Amino acid sequence: MLSAVTNIFVAIFQRLVIWGESLWALVLLIGLGLKALFEGKVAAFFLQPLTQRRVFAVLRAFVPNISLKRQVMKAYENTGTAVVTRRSDVLDVLNRNADFEVVYGPRMRKLTAGENFFLGMQPGWDYTRDTSAMRLAARMTDVAEIVQPRAAELAQTIVENSGGKIDIVPTLTLEVPWDMTATYFGVGGERRQMQEWTTNLFWYLFQDLGADPQLDAIAMGQASQLRDYLDGAIAERKANPTTTPDILNRCLELQSADTPGMSDLGIRNNLLGLLIGAIPTISKASCLALDELLNRPDALASAQQAARADKDDLFAQHVWEALRFNPFNPVIYRRATRDTTVAPSTFRGMKVRKGQIVFAANFSACFDRLDIKSPNSFKTDRPWEDYIIWGYGMHECFGATINKAVIPTILKPLLKQKNLRRAPGTEGQIDTGTSNFPQHFHLEFDV
Ligand code: HEM
């Protein structure tokens, strides 16, 4: 009885804190938003993670689920837009594959000039066939045995050779994942070309909400080049076999055993999807985590201490927490397959129409005070379950084990350096150029 009463008081107190916090966030949004308006910087203001975090705080407190007739997404067919911000609803949407489908199929097919890739598939035989085969080819145990040691050696050498001044994007954060595709995937191609292709194709598939015709033309040209490169690489490996334990050789072994989905074309399409997922993502996430740490002197000092003491788990916790505040993607989207309801039988329950795109706000979910302890504090002792850094549910990132090992490995040798700092001026800020992905980020340290 006593605990029931205590729970009621705790729940009321929690709601009051949430309302207080969100009202304050609203005041700040109005004040800073007006300032940005007068300065003509509204777009930049809303792109800032801190602004988005405040918007989500207000939504979670007052209108956690929103349904609009307006079509925000132009790249994939839809009948309108919905936004879901509470953690339990975000996870629910990403779990209900029958109600909320992935939309990427049409553009995936344009990139392969035919078949879908498994991120664009609903549950079923095709998805099971391709993910099962590719998980046999890209084994979890490879990460500790092959991928991480190589990344560690390369990152260490790059930082050592930098002489205390480094543009980390071309030199380090793109280089290490590209090297992984060359040595472990077995299909790295020409370095700069592969980095450019995969960056543009990732943008085309996942972030081109406005359906830019110019990007479409670039993507079609580069996808064709990537297909030609992969067809050539597979033919070349078959003509000149090697014994390297890489993904391409494993796929060819599966082909020899008549494994479904492992025809030359199947291998090519699966490698194409993996390549697009691997290079720009690891690079951008590494930059965002570092950027966040550089904005937080205490967290930076603590991360550096952990790196220098080789406390790898603690160091990684700093990276995940930095990515919670500065995430790779603030939302994951799905499309309703039929009329349905989010959060049924609650005050926030929302009807979703068939065809509506649902933005499940993973960024918001990671700051929901109802489920996340001290959400606004930078903490390095959170359970892994608090994070939604690379998706959730059936389509959670195929590269999750790689990401968990490689991103901290890229950053660790940098963080070990003395007086690590941004280069002066704009050079010391992430420069995304026109691509939406980091192109340059200059840092300095004492040698
Ligand atoms: C920090 C780096 C990465 C981030 C932030 C990231 C992000 C994501 C996200 C958010 C999803 C889910 C998309 C959705 O549900 O709509 C996803 C899925 C996927 N990712 Fe990653 N990714 C990263 C690295 C990688 C790497 C290294 C690979 C390749 C080895 C990869 C391959 C894939 C694939 C194939 C899927 C689809 C999984 C499925 O449908 O079952 N990603 N990723």
GROMACS .gro file of C-alpha atoms in nm, residues 33-438:
model
  406
   33GLY     CA    1   1.419   3.100  -3.281
   34LEU     CA    2   1.327   3.471  -3.309
   35LYS     CA    3   1.695   3.562  -3.292
   36ALA     CA    4   1.773   3.310  -3.568
   37LEU     CA    5   1.485   3.453  -3.773
   38PHE     CA    6   1.620   3.807  -3.751
   39GLU     CA    7   1.967   3.680  -3.844
   40GLY     CA    8   1.828   3.476  -4.137
   41LYS     CA    9   1.960   3.152  -3.987
   42VAL     CA   10   1.639   2.961  -3.922
   43ALA     CA   11   1.737   2.647  -4.117
   44ALA     CA   12   2.073   2.622  -3.938
   45PHE     CA   13   1.894   2.675  -3.605
   46PHE     CA   14   1.659   2.380  -3.660
   47LEU     CA   15   1.940   2.157  -3.780
   48GLN     CA   16   2.123   2.196  -3.448
   49PRO     CA   17   2.085   1.884  -3.231
   50LEU     CA   18   2.020   2.099  -2.923
   51THR     CA   19   1.728   2.273  -3.097
   52GLN     CA   20   1.588   1.938  -3.210
   53ARG     CA   21   1.623   1.803  -2.856
   54ARG     CA   22   1.421   2.096  -2.721
   55VAL     CA   23   1.154   2.056  -2.989
   56PHE     CA   24   1.123   1.687  -2.901
   57ALA     CA   25   1.104   1.770  -2.528
   58VAL     CA   26   0.807   2.001  -2.596
   59LEU     CA   27   0.639   1.744  -2.821
   60ARG     CA   28   0.688   1.457  -2.575
   61ALA     CA   29   0.529   1.661  -2.296
   62PHE     CA   30   0.234   1.812  -2.484
   63VAL     CA   31   0.177   1.643  -2.823
   64PRO     CA   32   0.379   1.321  -2.827
   65ASN     CA   33   0.217   1.188  -3.146
   66ILE     CA   34   0.135   1.405  -3.448
   67SER     CA   35  -0.052   1.314  -3.764
   68LEU     CA   36  -0.054   1.546  -4.068
   69LYS     CA   37  -0.209   1.525  -4.414
   70ARG     CA   38   0.097   1.701  -4.558
   71GLN     CA   39   0.350   1.489  -4.745
   72VAL     CA   40   0.693   1.584  -4.612
   73MET     CA   41   0.864   1.288  -4.779
   74LYS     CA   42   0.889   1.317  -5.156
   75ALA     CA   43   1.134   1.032  -5.222
   76TYR     CA   44   0.896   0.749  -5.133
   77GLU     CA   45   0.524   0.727  -5.206
   78ASN     CA   46   0.300   0.819  -4.911
   79THR     CA   47  -0.032   0.968  -4.806
   80GLY     CA   48   0.087   1.200  -4.530
   81THR     CA   49   0.313   1.229  -4.229
   82ALA     CA   50   0.310   1.124  -3.865
   83VAL     CA   51   0.567   1.181  -3.592
   84VAL     CA   52   0.611   0.964  -3.284
   85THR     CA   53   0.830   1.093  -3.001
   86ARG     CA   54   0.778   0.885  -2.684
   87ARG     CA   55   1.028   0.604  -2.639
   88SER     CA   56   0.769   0.331  -2.591
   89ASP     CA   57   0.589   0.439  -2.911
   90VAL     CA   58   0.911   0.468  -3.113
   91LEU     CA   59   1.009   0.113  -3.018
   92ASP     CA   60   0.655  -0.007  -3.084
   93VAL     CA   61   0.650   0.139  -3.437
   94LEU     CA   62   0.992  -0.015  -3.516
   95ASN     CA   63   0.874  -0.352  -3.382
   96ARG     CA   64   0.542  -0.369  -3.567
   97ASN     CA   65   0.671  -0.476  -3.909
   98ALA     CA   66   0.327  -0.584  -4.026
   99ASP     CA   67   0.180  -0.238  -3.959
  100PHE     CA   68   0.483  -0.024  -4.044
  101GLU     CA   69   0.693  -0.123  -4.343
  102VAL     CA   70   1.035  -0.015  -4.466
  103VAL     CA   71   1.002   0.204  -4.772
  104TYR     CA   72   1.343   0.187  -4.938
  105GLY     CA   73   1.262  -0.092  -5.190
  106PRO     CA   74   1.200   0.124  -5.502
  107ARG     CA   75   1.526   0.317  -5.471
  108MET     CA   76   1.719   0.001  -5.373
  109ARG     CA   77   1.595  -0.155  -5.697
  110LYS     CA   78   1.706   0.149  -5.893
  111LEU     CA   79   2.055   0.112  -5.747
  112THR     CA   80   2.081  -0.260  -5.821
  113ALA     CA   81   1.899  -0.217  -6.157
  114GLY     CA   82   1.668  -0.500  -6.051
  115GLU     CA   83   1.644  -0.674  -5.717
  116ASN     CA   84   1.570  -0.536  -5.372
  117PHE     CA   85   1.833  -0.532  -5.093
  118PHE     CA   86   1.739  -0.667  -4.751
  119LEU     CA   87   1.703  -0.329  -4.578
  120GLY     CA   88   1.421  -0.262  -4.823
  121MET     CA   89   1.243  -0.592  -4.748
  122GLN     CA   90   0.957  -0.692  -4.522
  123PRO     CA   91   0.982  -1.015  -4.317
  124GLY     CA   92   0.971  -1.323  -4.542
  125TRP     CA   93   1.183  -1.566  -4.738
  126ASP     CA   94   1.387  -1.311  -4.935
  127TYR     CA   95   1.487  -1.125  -4.619
  128THR     CA   96   1.572  -1.447  -4.433
  129ARG     CA   97   1.768  -1.588  -4.728
  130ASP     CA   98   1.984  -1.279  -4.777
  131THR     CA   99   2.049  -1.190  -4.414
  132SER     CA  100   2.127  -1.553  -4.325
  133ALA     CA  101   2.377  -1.591  -4.608
  134MET     CA  102   2.540  -1.256  -4.541
  135ARG     CA  103   2.569  -1.328  -4.169
  136LEU     CA  104   2.757  -1.647  -4.256
  137ALA     CA  105   2.983  -1.443  -4.483
  138ALA     CA  106   3.034  -1.153  -4.238
  139ARG     CA  107   3.077  -1.333  -3.908
  140MET     CA  108   3.052  -1.156  -3.575
  141THR     CA  109   3.378  -1.320  -3.465
  142ASP     CA  110   3.559  -1.154  -3.759
  143VAL     CA  111   3.528  -0.821  -3.586
  144ALA     CA  112   3.759  -0.911  -3.296
  145GLU     CA  113   3.982  -1.136  -3.507
  146ILE     CA  114   4.021  -0.935  -3.828
  147VAL     CA  115   3.847  -0.598  -3.843
  148GLN     CA  116   3.928  -0.432  -3.511
  149PRO     CA  117   4.302  -0.517  -3.495
  150ARG     CA  118   4.358  -0.383  -3.847
  151ALA     CA  119   4.156  -0.067  -3.778
  152ALA     CA  120   4.352  -0.010  -3.455
  153GLU     CA  121   4.688  -0.038  -3.629
  154LEU     CA  122   4.584   0.187  -3.915
  155ALA     CA  123   4.428   0.456  -3.694
  156GLN     CA  124   4.737   0.456  -3.470
  157THR     CA  125   4.972   0.498  -3.768
  158ILE     CA  126   4.762   0.775  -3.922
  159VAL     CA  127   4.754   0.977  -3.601
  160GLU     CA  128   5.127   0.920  -3.534
  161ASN     CA  129   5.217   1.038  -3.884
  162SER     CA  130   4.998   1.348  -3.870
  163GLY     CA  131   5.251   1.566  -3.688
  164GLY     CA  132   4.984   1.720  -3.465
  165LYS     CA  133   4.768   1.866  -3.744
  166ILE     CA  134   4.508   1.643  -3.905
  167ASP     CA  135   4.203   1.679  -4.128
  168ILE     CA  136   4.038   1.372  -3.984
  169VAL     CA  137   3.775   1.308  -4.252
  170PRO     CA  138   3.987   1.221  -4.557
  171THR     CA  139   4.280   1.104  -4.348
  172LEU     CA  140   4.119   0.896  -4.076
  173THR     CA  141   3.741   0.860  -4.048
  174LEU     CA  142   3.683   0.774  -4.416
  175GLU     CA  143   4.013   0.596  -4.454
  176VAL     CA  144   3.962   0.330  -4.184
  177PRO     CA  145   3.618   0.210  -4.304
  178TRP     CA  146   3.734   0.223  -4.666
  179ASP     CA  147   4.033   0.009  -4.571
  180MET     CA  148   3.790  -0.234  -4.406
  181THR     CA  149   3.595  -0.265  -4.731
  182ALA     CA  150   3.918  -0.324  -4.922
  183THR     CA  151   4.076  -0.578  -4.688
  184TYR     CA  152   3.778  -0.741  -4.516
  185PHE     CA  153   3.486  -0.701  -4.757
  186GLY     CA  154   3.730  -0.771  -5.044
  187VAL     CA  155   3.576  -0.499  -5.263
  188GLY     CA  156   3.729  -0.161  -5.176
  189GLY     CA  157   3.783  -0.040  -5.534
  190GLU     CA  158   3.954   0.291  -5.587
  191ARG     CA  159   3.961   0.476  -5.253
  192ARG     CA  160   3.827   0.825  -5.339
  193GLN     CA  161   3.577   0.693  -5.590
  194MET     CA  162   3.435   0.437  -5.348
  195GLN     CA  163   3.407   0.697  -5.070
  196GLU     CA  164   3.223   0.935  -5.303
  197TRP     CA  165   2.993   0.670  -5.451
  198THR     CA  166   2.888   0.528  -5.115
  199THR     CA  167   2.836   0.873  -4.959
  200ASN     CA  168   2.611   0.992  -5.243
  201LEU     CA  169   2.420   0.665  -5.264
  202PHE     CA  170   2.358   0.662  -4.889
  203TRP     CA  171   2.225   1.018  -4.914
  204TYR     CA  172   2.005   0.919  -5.207
  205LEU     CA  173   1.855   0.619  -5.029
  206PHE     CA  174   1.795   0.757  -4.682
  207GLN     CA  175   1.821   1.134  -4.662
  208ASP     CA  176   1.694   1.276  -4.988
  209LEU     CA  177   1.352   1.359  -4.843
  210GLY     CA  178   1.287   1.623  -5.110
  211ALA     CA  179   1.366   1.390  -5.406
  212ASP     CA  180   1.628   1.615  -5.566
  213PRO     CA  181   1.640   1.536  -5.943
  214GLN     CA  182   2.006   1.635  -5.964
  215LEU     CA  183   2.096   1.385  -5.691
  216ASP     CA  184   1.889   1.122  -5.872
  217ALA     CA  185   2.098   1.171  -6.186
  218ILE     CA  186   2.425   1.152  -5.990
  219ALA     CA  187   2.307   0.843  -5.801
  220MET     CA  188   2.202   0.660  -6.117
  221GLY     CA  189   2.542   0.722  -6.278
  222GLN     CA  190   2.740   0.625  -5.971
  223ALA     CA  191   2.528   0.317  -5.897
  224SER     CA  192   2.595   0.194  -6.249
  225GLN     CA  193   2.969   0.244  -6.198
  226LEU     CA  194   2.952   0.065  -5.863
  227ARG     CA  195   2.767  -0.229  -6.018
  228ASP     CA  196   3.025  -0.253  -6.298
  229TYR     CA  197   3.307  -0.241  -6.044
  230LEU     CA  198   3.149  -0.516  -5.831
  231ASP     CA  199   3.072  -0.740  -6.130
  232GLY     CA  200   3.436  -0.704  -6.235
  233ALA     CA  201   3.569  -0.771  -5.884
  234ILE     CA  202   3.361  -1.090  -5.849
  235ALA     CA  203   3.470  -1.216  -6.193
  236GLU     CA  204   3.833  -1.133  -6.119
  237ARG     CA  205   3.824  -1.319  -5.785
  238LYS     CA  206   3.669  -1.622  -5.950
  239ALA     CA  207   3.938  -1.615  -6.219
  240ASN     CA  208   4.217  -1.568  -5.964
  241PRO     CA  209   4.104  -1.725  -5.634
  242THR     CA  210   4.265  -1.629  -5.304
  243THR     CA  211   4.244  -1.773  -4.953
  244THR     CA  212   4.196  -1.440  -4.774
  245PRO     CA  213   3.923  -1.467  -4.508
  246ASP     CA  214   3.713  -1.188  -4.652
  247ILE     CA  215   3.341  -1.148  -4.720
  248LEU     CA  216   3.376  -1.193  -5.096
  249ASN     CA  217   3.556  -1.526  -5.059
  250ARG     CA  218   3.300  -1.643  -4.805
  251CYS     CA  219   3.018  -1.552  -5.046
  252LEU     CA  220   3.190  -1.751  -5.321
  253GLU     CA  221   3.227  -2.049  -5.086
  254LEU     CA  222   2.854  -2.027  -5.013
  255GLN     CA  223   2.793  -2.013  -5.389
  256SER     CA  224   2.995  -2.334  -5.436
  257ALA     CA  225   2.766  -2.498  -5.180
  258ASP     CA  226   2.458  -2.386  -5.377
  259THR     CA  227   2.343  -2.155  -5.098
  260PRO     CA  228   2.024  -1.973  -5.201
  261GLY     CA  229   2.076  -1.606  -5.289
  262MET     CA  230   2.447  -1.647  -5.359
  263SER     CA  231   2.447  -1.624  -5.738
  264ASP     CA  232   2.696  -1.370  -5.879
  265LEU     CA  233   2.410  -1.121  -5.903
  266GLY     CA  234   2.294  -1.193  -5.547
  267ILE     CA  235   2.648  -1.150  -5.414
  268ARG     CA  236   2.688  -0.825  -5.607
  269ASN     CA  237   2.364  -0.676  -5.476
  270ASN     CA  238   2.435  -0.774  -5.118
  271LEU     CA  239   2.786  -0.629  -5.134
  272LEU     CA  240   2.647  -0.312  -5.290
  273GLY     CA  241   2.412  -0.265  -4.995
  274LEU     CA  242   2.680  -0.339  -4.740
  275LEU     CA  243   2.926  -0.096  -4.899
  276ILE     CA  244   2.674   0.189  -4.900
  277GLY     CA  245   2.595   0.120  -4.534
  278ALA     CA  246   2.954   0.100  -4.418
  279ILE     CA  247   3.177   0.389  -4.524
  280PRO     CA  248   2.990   0.722  -4.487
  281THR     CA  249   2.814   0.606  -4.171
  282ILE     CA  250   3.120   0.514  -3.969
  283SER     CA  251   3.295   0.831  -4.083
  284LYS     CA  252   3.007   1.062  -3.993
  285ALA     CA  253   2.938   0.895  -3.657
  286SER     CA  254   3.306   0.923  -3.563
  287CYS     CA  255   3.307   1.295  -3.647
  288LEU     CA  256   2.983   1.366  -3.460
  289ALA     CA  257   3.101   1.187  -3.146
  290LEU     CA  258   3.428   1.377  -3.146
  291ASP     CA  259   3.254   1.707  -3.216
  292GLU     CA  260   3.028   1.653  -2.916
  293LEU     CA  261   3.319   1.562  -2.689
  294LEU     CA  262   3.510   1.874  -2.800
  295ASN     CA  263   3.206   2.081  -2.698
  296ARG     CA  264   3.214   1.929  -2.349
  297PRO     CA  265   3.550   1.989  -2.177
  298ASP     CA  266   3.471   1.764  -1.878
  299ALA     CA  267   3.357   1.475  -2.094
  300LEU     CA  268   3.656   1.525  -2.324
  301ALA     CA  269   3.897   1.513  -2.030
  302SER     CA  270   3.732   1.202  -1.894
  303ALA     CA  271   3.731   1.034  -2.238
  304GLN     CA  272   4.100   1.116  -2.280
  305GLN     CA  273   4.177   0.971  -1.939
  306ALA     CA  274   3.996   0.649  -2.030
  307ALA     CA  275   4.172   0.631  -2.370
  308ARG     CA  276   4.516   0.683  -2.217
  309ALA     CA  277   4.448   0.421  -1.948
  310ASP     CA  278   4.330   0.174  -2.214
  311LYS     CA  279   3.994   0.146  -2.036
  312ASP     CA  280   3.828   0.060  -2.365
  313ASP     CA  281   3.476  -0.008  -2.238
  314LEU     CA  282   3.468   0.318  -2.045
  315PHE     CA  283   3.611   0.504  -2.342
  316ALA     CA  284   3.342   0.356  -2.569
  317GLN     CA  285   3.071   0.466  -2.321
  318HIS     CA  286   3.187   0.826  -2.379
  319VAL     CA  287   3.148   0.774  -2.753
  320TRP     CA  288   2.794   0.631  -2.728
  321GLU     CA  289   2.689   0.904  -2.489
  322ALA     CA  290   2.831   1.168  -2.726
  323LEU     CA  291   2.628   1.010  -3.008
  324ARG     CA  292   2.316   1.016  -2.793
  325PHE     CA  293   2.348   1.395  -2.778
  326ASN     CA  294   2.469   1.432  -3.138
  327PRO     CA  295   2.308   1.142  -3.326
  328PHE     CA  296   2.377   1.018  -3.677
  329ASN     CA  297   2.004   1.021  -3.754
  330PRO     CA  298   1.732   1.183  -3.537
  331VAL     CA  299   1.451   0.974  -3.687
  332ILE     CA  300   1.393   0.638  -3.855
  333TYR     CA  301   1.099   0.622  -4.091
  334ARG     CA  302   0.841   0.363  -4.186
  335ARG     CA  303   0.512   0.364  -4.381
  336ALA     CA  304   0.178   0.240  -4.247
  337THR     CA  305   0.065  -0.070  -4.441
  338ARG     CA  306  -0.295  -0.024  -4.321
  339ASP     CA  307  -0.507   0.202  -4.102
  340THR     CA  308  -0.384   0.145  -3.749
  341THR     CA  309  -0.324   0.310  -3.411
  342VAL     CA  310  -0.015   0.412  -3.218
  343ALA     CA  311  -0.042   0.398  -2.837
  344PRO     CA  312  -0.400   0.259  -2.838
  345SER     CA  313  -0.609   0.308  -2.523
  346THR     CA  314  -0.398   0.599  -2.400
  347PHE     CA  315  -0.461   0.976  -2.400
  348ARG     CA  316  -0.188   1.011  -2.662
  349GLY     CA  317  -0.333   0.740  -2.888
  350MET     CA  318  -0.306   0.836  -3.258
  351LYS     CA  319  -0.477   0.695  -3.564
  352VAL     CA  320  -0.240   0.644  -3.856
  353ARG     CA  321  -0.380   0.622  -4.209
  354LYS     CA  322  -0.263   0.360  -4.456
  355GLY     CA  323   0.029   0.503  -4.653
  356GLN     CA  324   0.134   0.765  -4.399
  357ILE     CA  325   0.508   0.795  -4.337
  358VAL     CA  326   0.578   0.761  -3.966
  359PHE     CA  327   0.889   0.932  -3.836
  360ALA     CA  328   0.991   0.734  -3.526
  361ALA     CA  329   1.212   0.981  -3.342
  362ASN     CA  330   1.495   0.771  -3.200
  363PHE     CA  331   1.673   1.092  -3.086
  364SER     CA  332   1.368   1.184  -2.880
  365ALA     CA  333   1.336   0.828  -2.744
  366CYS     CA  334   1.687   0.851  -2.598
  367PHE     CA  335   1.584   1.155  -2.390
  368ASP     CA  336   1.244   1.037  -2.265
  369ARG     CA  337   1.254   1.093  -1.890
  370LEU     CA  338   0.983   0.830  -1.838
  371ASP     CA  339   1.229   0.559  -1.948
  372ILE     CA  340   1.578   0.711  -1.939
  373LYS     CA  341   1.747   0.802  -1.611
  374SER     CA  342   1.873   1.163  -1.589
  375PRO     CA  343   1.831   1.203  -1.964
  376ASN     CA  344   1.992   1.545  -1.989
  377SER     CA  345   2.312   1.445  -1.808
  378PHE     CA  346   2.620   1.317  -1.987
  379LYS     CA  347   2.661   0.981  -1.814
  380THR     CA  348   2.904   0.701  -1.891
  381ASP     CA  349   2.731   0.425  -1.697
  382ARG     CA  350   2.415   0.385  -1.902
  383PRO     CA  351   2.294   0.039  -2.002
  384TRP     CA  352   2.340  -0.026  -2.373
  385GLU     CA  353   1.961  -0.063  -2.408
  386ASP     CA  354   1.922   0.312  -2.348
  387TYR     CA  355   2.077   0.382  -2.687
  388ILE     CA  356   1.917   0.368  -3.033
  389ILE     CA  357   2.221   0.468  -3.237
  390TRP     CA  358   2.182   0.246  -3.543
  391GLY     CA  359   1.822   0.141  -3.557
  392TYR     CA  360   1.606  -0.101  -3.363
  393GLY     CA  361   1.413  -0.422  -3.421
  394MET     CA  362   1.432  -0.641  -3.728
  395HIS     CA  363   1.626  -0.392  -3.939
  396GLU     CA  364   1.874  -0.294  -3.668
  397CYS     CA  365   2.205  -0.223  -3.836
  398PHE     CA  366   2.376  -0.524  -3.991
  399GLY     CA  367   2.709  -0.359  -3.904
  400ALA     CA  368   2.626  -0.314  -3.532
  401THR     CA  369   2.914  -0.531  -3.407
  402ILE     CA  370   3.154  -0.361  -3.648
  403ASN     CA  371   3.038  -0.013  -3.542
  404LYS     CA  372   3.073  -0.091  -3.173
  405ALA     CA  373   3.434  -0.193  -3.226
  406VAL     CA  374   3.551   0.034  -3.507
  407ILE     CA  375   3.419   0.380  -3.406
  408PRO     CA  376   3.598   0.386  -3.067
  409THR     CA  377   3.903   0.232  -3.235
  410ILE     CA  378   3.918   0.518  -3.488
  411LEU     CA  379   3.890   0.781  -3.216
  412LYS     CA  380   4.108   0.631  -2.944
  413PRO     CA  381   4.455   0.723  -3.076
  414LEU     CA  382   4.338   1.082  -3.131
  415LEU     CA  383   4.191   1.109  -2.786
  416LYS     CA  384   4.517   0.990  -2.636
  417GLN     CA  385   4.692   1.303  -2.763
  418LYS     CA  386   4.790   1.599  -2.548
  419ASN     CA  387   4.591   1.919  -2.579
  420LEU     CA  388   4.361   1.781  -2.848
  421ARG     CA  389   4.169   2.076  -2.990
  422ARG     CA  390   3.985   2.212  -3.291
  423ALA     CA  391   4.197   2.392  -3.552
  424PRO     CA  392   4.137   2.769  -3.536
  425GLY     CA  393   3.841   2.925  -3.716
  426THR     CA  394   3.596   2.746  -3.940
  427GLU     CA  395   3.849   2.472  -4.021
  428GLY     CA  396   3.797   2.340  -3.670
  429GLN     CA  397   3.425   2.284  -3.733
  430ILE     CA  398   3.281   1.994  -3.932
  431ASP     CA  399   3.255   2.099  -4.297
  432THR     CA  400   2.988   1.899  -4.480
  433GLY     CA  401   3.036   2.074  -4.815
  434THR     CA  402   2.727   2.011  -5.025
  435SER     CA  403   2.707   1.640  -4.948
  436ASN     CA  404   2.536   1.639  -4.607
  437PHE     CA  405   2.827   1.427  -4.482
  438PRO     CA  406   3.149   1.550  -4.319
   0.00000   0.00000   0.00000
